[in-house]
Short mmCIF file of C-alpha atoms in Angstrom, two decimals:
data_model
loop_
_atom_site.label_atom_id
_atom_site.label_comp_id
_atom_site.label_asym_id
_atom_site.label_seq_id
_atom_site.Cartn_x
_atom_site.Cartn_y
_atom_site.Cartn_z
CA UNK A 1 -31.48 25.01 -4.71
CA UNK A 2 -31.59 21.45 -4.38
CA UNK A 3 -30.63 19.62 -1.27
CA UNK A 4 -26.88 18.80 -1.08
CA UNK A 5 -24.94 15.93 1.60
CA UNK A 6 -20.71 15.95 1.34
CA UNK A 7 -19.56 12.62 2.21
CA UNK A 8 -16.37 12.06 4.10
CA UNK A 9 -14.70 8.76 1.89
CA UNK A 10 -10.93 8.50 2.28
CA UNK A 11 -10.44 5.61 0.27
CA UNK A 12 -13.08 4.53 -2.54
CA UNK A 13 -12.63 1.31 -3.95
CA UNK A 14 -11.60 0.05 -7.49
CA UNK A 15 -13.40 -3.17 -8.33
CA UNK A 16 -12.45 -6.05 -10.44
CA UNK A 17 -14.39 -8.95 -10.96
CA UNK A 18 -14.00 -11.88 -13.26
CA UNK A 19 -17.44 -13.34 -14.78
CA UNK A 20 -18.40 -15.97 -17.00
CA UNK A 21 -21.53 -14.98 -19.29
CA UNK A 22 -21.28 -18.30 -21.35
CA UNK A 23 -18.82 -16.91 -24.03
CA UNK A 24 -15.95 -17.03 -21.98
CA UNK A 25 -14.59 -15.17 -18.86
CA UNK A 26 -15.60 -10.97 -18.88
CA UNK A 27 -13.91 -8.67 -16.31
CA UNK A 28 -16.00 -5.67 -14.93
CA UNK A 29 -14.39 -3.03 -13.21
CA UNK A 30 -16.16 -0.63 -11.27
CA UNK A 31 -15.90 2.42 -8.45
CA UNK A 32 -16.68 0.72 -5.18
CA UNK A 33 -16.97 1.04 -1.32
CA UNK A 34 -19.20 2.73 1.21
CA UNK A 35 -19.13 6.38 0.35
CA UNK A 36 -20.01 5.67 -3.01
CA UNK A 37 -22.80 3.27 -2.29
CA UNK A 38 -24.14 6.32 -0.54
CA UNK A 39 -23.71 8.64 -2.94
CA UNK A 40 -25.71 6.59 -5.39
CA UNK A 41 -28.78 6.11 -3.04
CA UNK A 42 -28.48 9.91 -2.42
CA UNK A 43 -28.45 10.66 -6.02
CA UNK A 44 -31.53 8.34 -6.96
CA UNK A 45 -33.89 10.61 -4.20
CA UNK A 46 -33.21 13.66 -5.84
CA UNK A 47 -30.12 14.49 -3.29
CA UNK A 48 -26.80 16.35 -4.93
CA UNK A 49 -23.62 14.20 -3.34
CA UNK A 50 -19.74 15.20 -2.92
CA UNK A 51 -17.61 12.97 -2.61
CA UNK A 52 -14.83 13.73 -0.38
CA UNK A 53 -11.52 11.05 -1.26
CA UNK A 54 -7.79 10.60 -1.45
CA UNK A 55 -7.17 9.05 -5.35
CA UNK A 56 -3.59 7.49 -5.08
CA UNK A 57 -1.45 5.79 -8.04
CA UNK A 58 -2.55 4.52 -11.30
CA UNK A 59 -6.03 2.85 -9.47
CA UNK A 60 -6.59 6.01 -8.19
CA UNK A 61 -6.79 7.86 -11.18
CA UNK A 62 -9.15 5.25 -12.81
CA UNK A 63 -11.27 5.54 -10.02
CA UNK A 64 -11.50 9.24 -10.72
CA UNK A 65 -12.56 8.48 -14.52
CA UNK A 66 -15.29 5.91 -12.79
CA UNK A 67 -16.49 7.66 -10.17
CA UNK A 68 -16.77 11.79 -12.43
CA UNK A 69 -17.42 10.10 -15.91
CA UNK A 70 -19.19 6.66 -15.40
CA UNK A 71 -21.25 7.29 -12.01
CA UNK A 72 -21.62 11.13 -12.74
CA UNK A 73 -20.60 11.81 -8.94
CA UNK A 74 -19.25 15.40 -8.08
CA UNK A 75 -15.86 14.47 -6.73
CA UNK A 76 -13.61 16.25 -4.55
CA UNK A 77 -10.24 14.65 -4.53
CA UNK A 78 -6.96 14.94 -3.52
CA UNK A 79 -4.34 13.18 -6.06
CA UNK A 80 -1.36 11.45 -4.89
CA UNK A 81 1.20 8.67 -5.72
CA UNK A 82 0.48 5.00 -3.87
CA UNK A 83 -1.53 2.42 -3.64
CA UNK A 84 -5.87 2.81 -3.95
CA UNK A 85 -8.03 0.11 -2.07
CA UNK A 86 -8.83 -2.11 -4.70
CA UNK A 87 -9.74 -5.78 -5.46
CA UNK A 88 -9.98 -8.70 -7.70
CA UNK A 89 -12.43 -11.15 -7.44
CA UNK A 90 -13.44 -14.32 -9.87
CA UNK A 91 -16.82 -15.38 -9.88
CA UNK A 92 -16.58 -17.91 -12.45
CA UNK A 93 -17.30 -20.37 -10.47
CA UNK A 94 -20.39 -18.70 -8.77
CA UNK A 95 -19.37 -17.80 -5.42
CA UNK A 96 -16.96 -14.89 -4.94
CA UNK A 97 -13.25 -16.65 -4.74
CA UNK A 98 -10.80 -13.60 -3.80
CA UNK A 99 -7.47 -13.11 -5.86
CA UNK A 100 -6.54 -9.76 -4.37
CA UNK A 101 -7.50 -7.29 -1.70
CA UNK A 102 -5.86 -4.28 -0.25
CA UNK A 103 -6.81 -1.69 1.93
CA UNK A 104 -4.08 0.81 -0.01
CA UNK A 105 -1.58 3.51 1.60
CA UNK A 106 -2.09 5.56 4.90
CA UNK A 107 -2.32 8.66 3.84
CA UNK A 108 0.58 11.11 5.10
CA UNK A 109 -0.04 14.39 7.15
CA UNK A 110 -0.13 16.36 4.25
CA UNK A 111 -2.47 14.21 2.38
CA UNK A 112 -4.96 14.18 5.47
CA UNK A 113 -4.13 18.24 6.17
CA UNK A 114 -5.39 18.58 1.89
CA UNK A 115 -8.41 16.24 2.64
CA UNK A 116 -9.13 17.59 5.54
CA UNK A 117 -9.38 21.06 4.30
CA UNK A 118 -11.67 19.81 1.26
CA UNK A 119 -14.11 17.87 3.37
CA UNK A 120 -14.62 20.63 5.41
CA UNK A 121 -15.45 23.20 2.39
CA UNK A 122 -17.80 20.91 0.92
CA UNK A 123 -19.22 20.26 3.89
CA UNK A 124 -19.95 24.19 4.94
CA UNK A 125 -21.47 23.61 1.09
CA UNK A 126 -23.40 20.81 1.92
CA UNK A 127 -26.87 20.01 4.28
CA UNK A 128 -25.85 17.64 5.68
CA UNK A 129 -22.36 15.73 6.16
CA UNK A 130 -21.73 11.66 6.17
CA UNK A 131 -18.65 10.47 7.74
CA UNK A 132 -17.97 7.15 6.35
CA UNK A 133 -15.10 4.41 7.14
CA UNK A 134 -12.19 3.90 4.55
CA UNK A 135 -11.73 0.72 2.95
CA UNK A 136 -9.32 -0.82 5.75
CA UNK A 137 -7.73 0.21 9.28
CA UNK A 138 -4.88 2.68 9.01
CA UNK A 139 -5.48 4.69 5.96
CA UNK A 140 -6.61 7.57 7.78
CA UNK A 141 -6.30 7.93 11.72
CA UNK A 142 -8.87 7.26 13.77
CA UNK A 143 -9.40 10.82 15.06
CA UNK A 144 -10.09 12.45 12.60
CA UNK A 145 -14.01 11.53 12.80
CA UNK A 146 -13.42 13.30 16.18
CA UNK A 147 -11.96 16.56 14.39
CA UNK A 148 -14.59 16.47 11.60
CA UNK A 149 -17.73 15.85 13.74
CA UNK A 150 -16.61 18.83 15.98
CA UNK A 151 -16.31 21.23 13.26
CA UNK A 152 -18.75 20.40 10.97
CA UNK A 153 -21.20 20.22 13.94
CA UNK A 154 -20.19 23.73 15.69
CA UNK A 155 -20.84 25.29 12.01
CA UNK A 156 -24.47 23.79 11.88
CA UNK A 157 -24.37 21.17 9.95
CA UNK A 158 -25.82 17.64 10.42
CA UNK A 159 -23.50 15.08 11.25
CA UNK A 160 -24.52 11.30 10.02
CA UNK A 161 -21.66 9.02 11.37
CA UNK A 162 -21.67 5.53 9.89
CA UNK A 163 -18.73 3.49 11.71
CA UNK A 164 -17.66 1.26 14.17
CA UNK A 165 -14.96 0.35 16.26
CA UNK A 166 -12.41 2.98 16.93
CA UNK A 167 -13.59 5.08 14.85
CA UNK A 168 -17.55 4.83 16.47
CA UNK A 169 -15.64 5.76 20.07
CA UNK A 170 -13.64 9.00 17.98
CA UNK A 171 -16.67 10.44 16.52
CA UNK A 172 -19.03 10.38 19.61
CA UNK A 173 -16.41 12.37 21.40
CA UNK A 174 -16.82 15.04 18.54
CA UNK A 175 -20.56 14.72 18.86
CA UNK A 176 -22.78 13.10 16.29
CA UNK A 177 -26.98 13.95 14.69
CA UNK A 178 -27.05 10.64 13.81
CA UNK A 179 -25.35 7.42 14.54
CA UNK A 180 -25.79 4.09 12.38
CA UNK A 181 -24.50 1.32 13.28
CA UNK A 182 -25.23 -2.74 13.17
CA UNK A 183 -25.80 -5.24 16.25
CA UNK A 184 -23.31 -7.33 15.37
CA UNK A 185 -20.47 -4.31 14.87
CA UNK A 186 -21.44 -3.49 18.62
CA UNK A 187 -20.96 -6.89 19.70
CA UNK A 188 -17.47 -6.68 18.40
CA UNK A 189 -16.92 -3.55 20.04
CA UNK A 190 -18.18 -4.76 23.09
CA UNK A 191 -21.00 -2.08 23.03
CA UNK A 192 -23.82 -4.73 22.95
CA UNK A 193 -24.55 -7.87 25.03
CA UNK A 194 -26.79 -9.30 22.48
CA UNK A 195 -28.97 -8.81 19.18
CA UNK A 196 -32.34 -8.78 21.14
CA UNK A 197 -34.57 -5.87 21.41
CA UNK A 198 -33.65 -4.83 25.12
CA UNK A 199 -30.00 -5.48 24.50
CA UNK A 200 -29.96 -2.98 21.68
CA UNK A 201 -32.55 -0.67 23.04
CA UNK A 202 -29.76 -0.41 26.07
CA UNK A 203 -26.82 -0.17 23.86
CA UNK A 204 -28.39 3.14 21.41
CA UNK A 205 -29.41 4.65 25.03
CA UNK A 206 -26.20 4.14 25.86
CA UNK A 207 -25.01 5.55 22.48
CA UNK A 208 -26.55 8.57 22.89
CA UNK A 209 -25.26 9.73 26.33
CA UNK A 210 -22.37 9.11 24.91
CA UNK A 211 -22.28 11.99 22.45
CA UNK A 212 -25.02 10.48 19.68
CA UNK A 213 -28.22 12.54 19.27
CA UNK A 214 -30.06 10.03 17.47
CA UNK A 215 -28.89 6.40 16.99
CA UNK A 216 -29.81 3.78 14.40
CA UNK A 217 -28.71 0.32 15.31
CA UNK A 218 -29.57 -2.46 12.47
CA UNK A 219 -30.47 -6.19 12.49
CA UNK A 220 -31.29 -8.68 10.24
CA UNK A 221 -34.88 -8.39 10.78
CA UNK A 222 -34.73 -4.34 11.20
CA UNK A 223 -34.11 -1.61 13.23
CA UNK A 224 -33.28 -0.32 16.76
CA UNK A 225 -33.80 3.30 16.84
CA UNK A 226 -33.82 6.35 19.85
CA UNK A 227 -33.73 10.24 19.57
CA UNK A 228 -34.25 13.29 22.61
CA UNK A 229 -37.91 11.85 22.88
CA UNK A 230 -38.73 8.17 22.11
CA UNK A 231 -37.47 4.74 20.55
CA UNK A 232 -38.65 2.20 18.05
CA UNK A 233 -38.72 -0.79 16.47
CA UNK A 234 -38.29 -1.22 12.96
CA UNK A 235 -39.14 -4.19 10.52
CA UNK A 236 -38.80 -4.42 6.97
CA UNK A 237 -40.07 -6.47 4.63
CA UNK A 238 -38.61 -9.49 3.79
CA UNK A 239 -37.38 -9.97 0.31
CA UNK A 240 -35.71 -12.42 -1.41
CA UNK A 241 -31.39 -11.30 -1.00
CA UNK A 242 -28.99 -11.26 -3.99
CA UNK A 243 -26.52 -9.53 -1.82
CA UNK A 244 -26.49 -8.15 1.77
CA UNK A 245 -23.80 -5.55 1.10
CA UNK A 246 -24.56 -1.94 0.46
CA UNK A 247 -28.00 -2.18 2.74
CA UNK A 248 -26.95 -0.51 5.41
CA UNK A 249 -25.42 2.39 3.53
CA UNK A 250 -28.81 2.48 1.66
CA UNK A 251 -30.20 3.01 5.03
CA UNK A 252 -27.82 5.56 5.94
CA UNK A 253 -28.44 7.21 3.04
CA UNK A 254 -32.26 7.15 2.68
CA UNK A 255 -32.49 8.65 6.36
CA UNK A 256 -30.07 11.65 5.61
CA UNK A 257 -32.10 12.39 2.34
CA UNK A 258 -35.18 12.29 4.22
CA UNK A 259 -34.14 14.68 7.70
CA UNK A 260 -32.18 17.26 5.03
CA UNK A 261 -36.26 17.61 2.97
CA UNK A 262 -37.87 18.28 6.59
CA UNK A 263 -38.96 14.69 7.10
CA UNK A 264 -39.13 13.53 10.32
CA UNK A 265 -37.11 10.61 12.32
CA UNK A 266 -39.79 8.45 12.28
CA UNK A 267 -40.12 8.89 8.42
CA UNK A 268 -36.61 9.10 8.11
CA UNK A 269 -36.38 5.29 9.70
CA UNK A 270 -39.78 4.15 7.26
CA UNK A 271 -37.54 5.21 4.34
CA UNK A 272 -34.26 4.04 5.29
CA UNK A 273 -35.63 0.13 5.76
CA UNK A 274 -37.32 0.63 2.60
CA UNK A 275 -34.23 2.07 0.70
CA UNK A 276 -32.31 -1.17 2.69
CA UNK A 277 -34.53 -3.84 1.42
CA UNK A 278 -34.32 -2.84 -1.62
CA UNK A 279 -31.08 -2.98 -1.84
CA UNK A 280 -30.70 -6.41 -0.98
CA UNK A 281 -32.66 -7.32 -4.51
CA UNK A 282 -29.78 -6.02 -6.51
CA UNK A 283 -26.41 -6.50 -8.26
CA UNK A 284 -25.45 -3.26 -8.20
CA UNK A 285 -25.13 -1.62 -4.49
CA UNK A 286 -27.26 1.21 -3.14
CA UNK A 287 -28.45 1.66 -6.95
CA UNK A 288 -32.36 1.24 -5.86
CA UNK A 289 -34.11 3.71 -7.52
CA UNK A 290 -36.67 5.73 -5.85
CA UNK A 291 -40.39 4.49 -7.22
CA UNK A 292 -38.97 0.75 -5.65
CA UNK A 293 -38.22 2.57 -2.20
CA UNK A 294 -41.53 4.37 -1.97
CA UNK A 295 -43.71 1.44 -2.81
CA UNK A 296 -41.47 -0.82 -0.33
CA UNK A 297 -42.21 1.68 2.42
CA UNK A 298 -46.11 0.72 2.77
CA UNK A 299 -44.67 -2.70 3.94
CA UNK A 300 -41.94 -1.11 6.41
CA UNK A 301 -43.55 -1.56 10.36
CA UNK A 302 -42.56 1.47 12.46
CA UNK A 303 -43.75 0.94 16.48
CA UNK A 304 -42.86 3.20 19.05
CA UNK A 305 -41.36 1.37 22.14
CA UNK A 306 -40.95 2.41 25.79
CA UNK A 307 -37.68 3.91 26.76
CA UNK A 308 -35.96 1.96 29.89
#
């Protein structure tokens, strides 16, 4: 049976963006935001991903076609009326010039009871559960990373959070495998004093008394990372970026796929900078495929630090 990881995603994204390709202006409209970035990377190691998501209105329902018929992603969704997270975007003019953005409708208590309910059967499905952020604040409350965590971890499963803010503080109370966040997401939340090595090193110690068994806190040159035992620095190589979005869900990704095949955190962190650089050389986010990430990870530096 092959390896399976349910990911939490309240409120996928529908993407439209406005090109020019010489001819004239093209639109593209894709399936979009942080769940599905990880699903993708998941997919491309040879990892089976659900997609756990609230589909609302008209955008909704083309993100279902996009996300079951065009990425070939086993979805789970509730179906509703309202407003999706969605936006527009013209790139005509080579830099990304936003015509529309929303975050789409909180979902009511029935809505959240429904997605609830399916996140937690595809999760007692699954390996291994990721709990990702929606596409904006107030679509989902904040504790129900708390509720999720609690469950899904008292049944056995592994927990991979990926937030911050709010929602970071909700899910460490419910207890958390692994944590992922970035330096400068902890700066905002106060969590951090600053991007050097000790600064983070004390923040994911910090982290993990907090409720965190393993943390993961990313930089532009790497890694952070602590678990029961020891710490370490990671650096990846450096590559030349088309875009920085997506990287850190790569990351995310890479390291669940690798811990759910019996790799350990070490390899699990060689992987994830791999699967993150890669990234960065693409169009198309967390759609690396897996012969790039292996032959990036001979130039990923893993160094076990001292613990403070």
């Amino acid at each position: 049976m092959s390896p399976r990881v349910a990911i939490f995603a309240p409120s996928p994204v529908l993407t439209v963006t406005i090109e020019d390709h010489g001819g004239g202006p093209d639109l593209h409209v894709h399936a979009g935001g942080q769940g599905l970035w990880q699903a993708r990377l998941l997919e491309s190691l040879g990892v089976e991903a659900t997609l756990c998501a609230a589909l609302l209105g008209e955008s909704g329902a083309l993100l279902g076609h996009l996300l079951r018929d065009v990425e070939g992603i086993d979805l789970m969704a509730i179906e509703r009326d309202g407003r999706a997270a969605a936006y527009v975007h013209d790139r005509r003019g080579g830099e990304r010039v936003e015509v529309m953005d929303t975050a789409g409708d909180a979902l009511g208590r029935h809505e959240l009871d429904d997605l609830y309910g399916l996140t937690l059967r595809a999760g007692l499905d699954a390996d291994a559960v990721i709990l990702s952020g929606p596409a904006g604040d107030g679509v989902v409350p904040d504790d129900i990373y708390a509720r999720l965590a609690a469950d899904l971890g008292h049944a056995g499963r592994l927990v991979i959070a990926d937030l911050a803010g709010a929602r970071l503080d909700h899910v460490l109370e419910g207890g958390v495998g692994v944590l992922k966040v970035s330096d400068e997401e902890l700066e905002q939340d106060g969590r951090a004093d600053g991007d050097d090595d000790d600064s983070l090193l004390a923040a994911a110690l910090e982290l993990q008394r907090a409720g965190a068994e393993r943390v993961i806190i990313t930089h532009q040159l790497g890694a952070i990372a602590v678990d029961a035992e020891a710490a370490w620095r990671v650096r990846g190589p450096e590559l030349q970026v088309v875009d920085t979005r997506g990287s850190g869900d790569s990351l995310t990704a890479a390291v669940t796929a690798t811990l759910i095949t019996g790799g350990t955190f070490e390899a699990a962190l060689r992987r994830g900078a791999a699967a993150g650089a890669a990234n960065v050389t693409r169009h198309g986010l967390g759609s690396a495929d897996a012969e790039a990430i292996r032959a990036l990870e001979e130039l990923v530096a893993v160094e076990q630090i001292e613990r403070n």
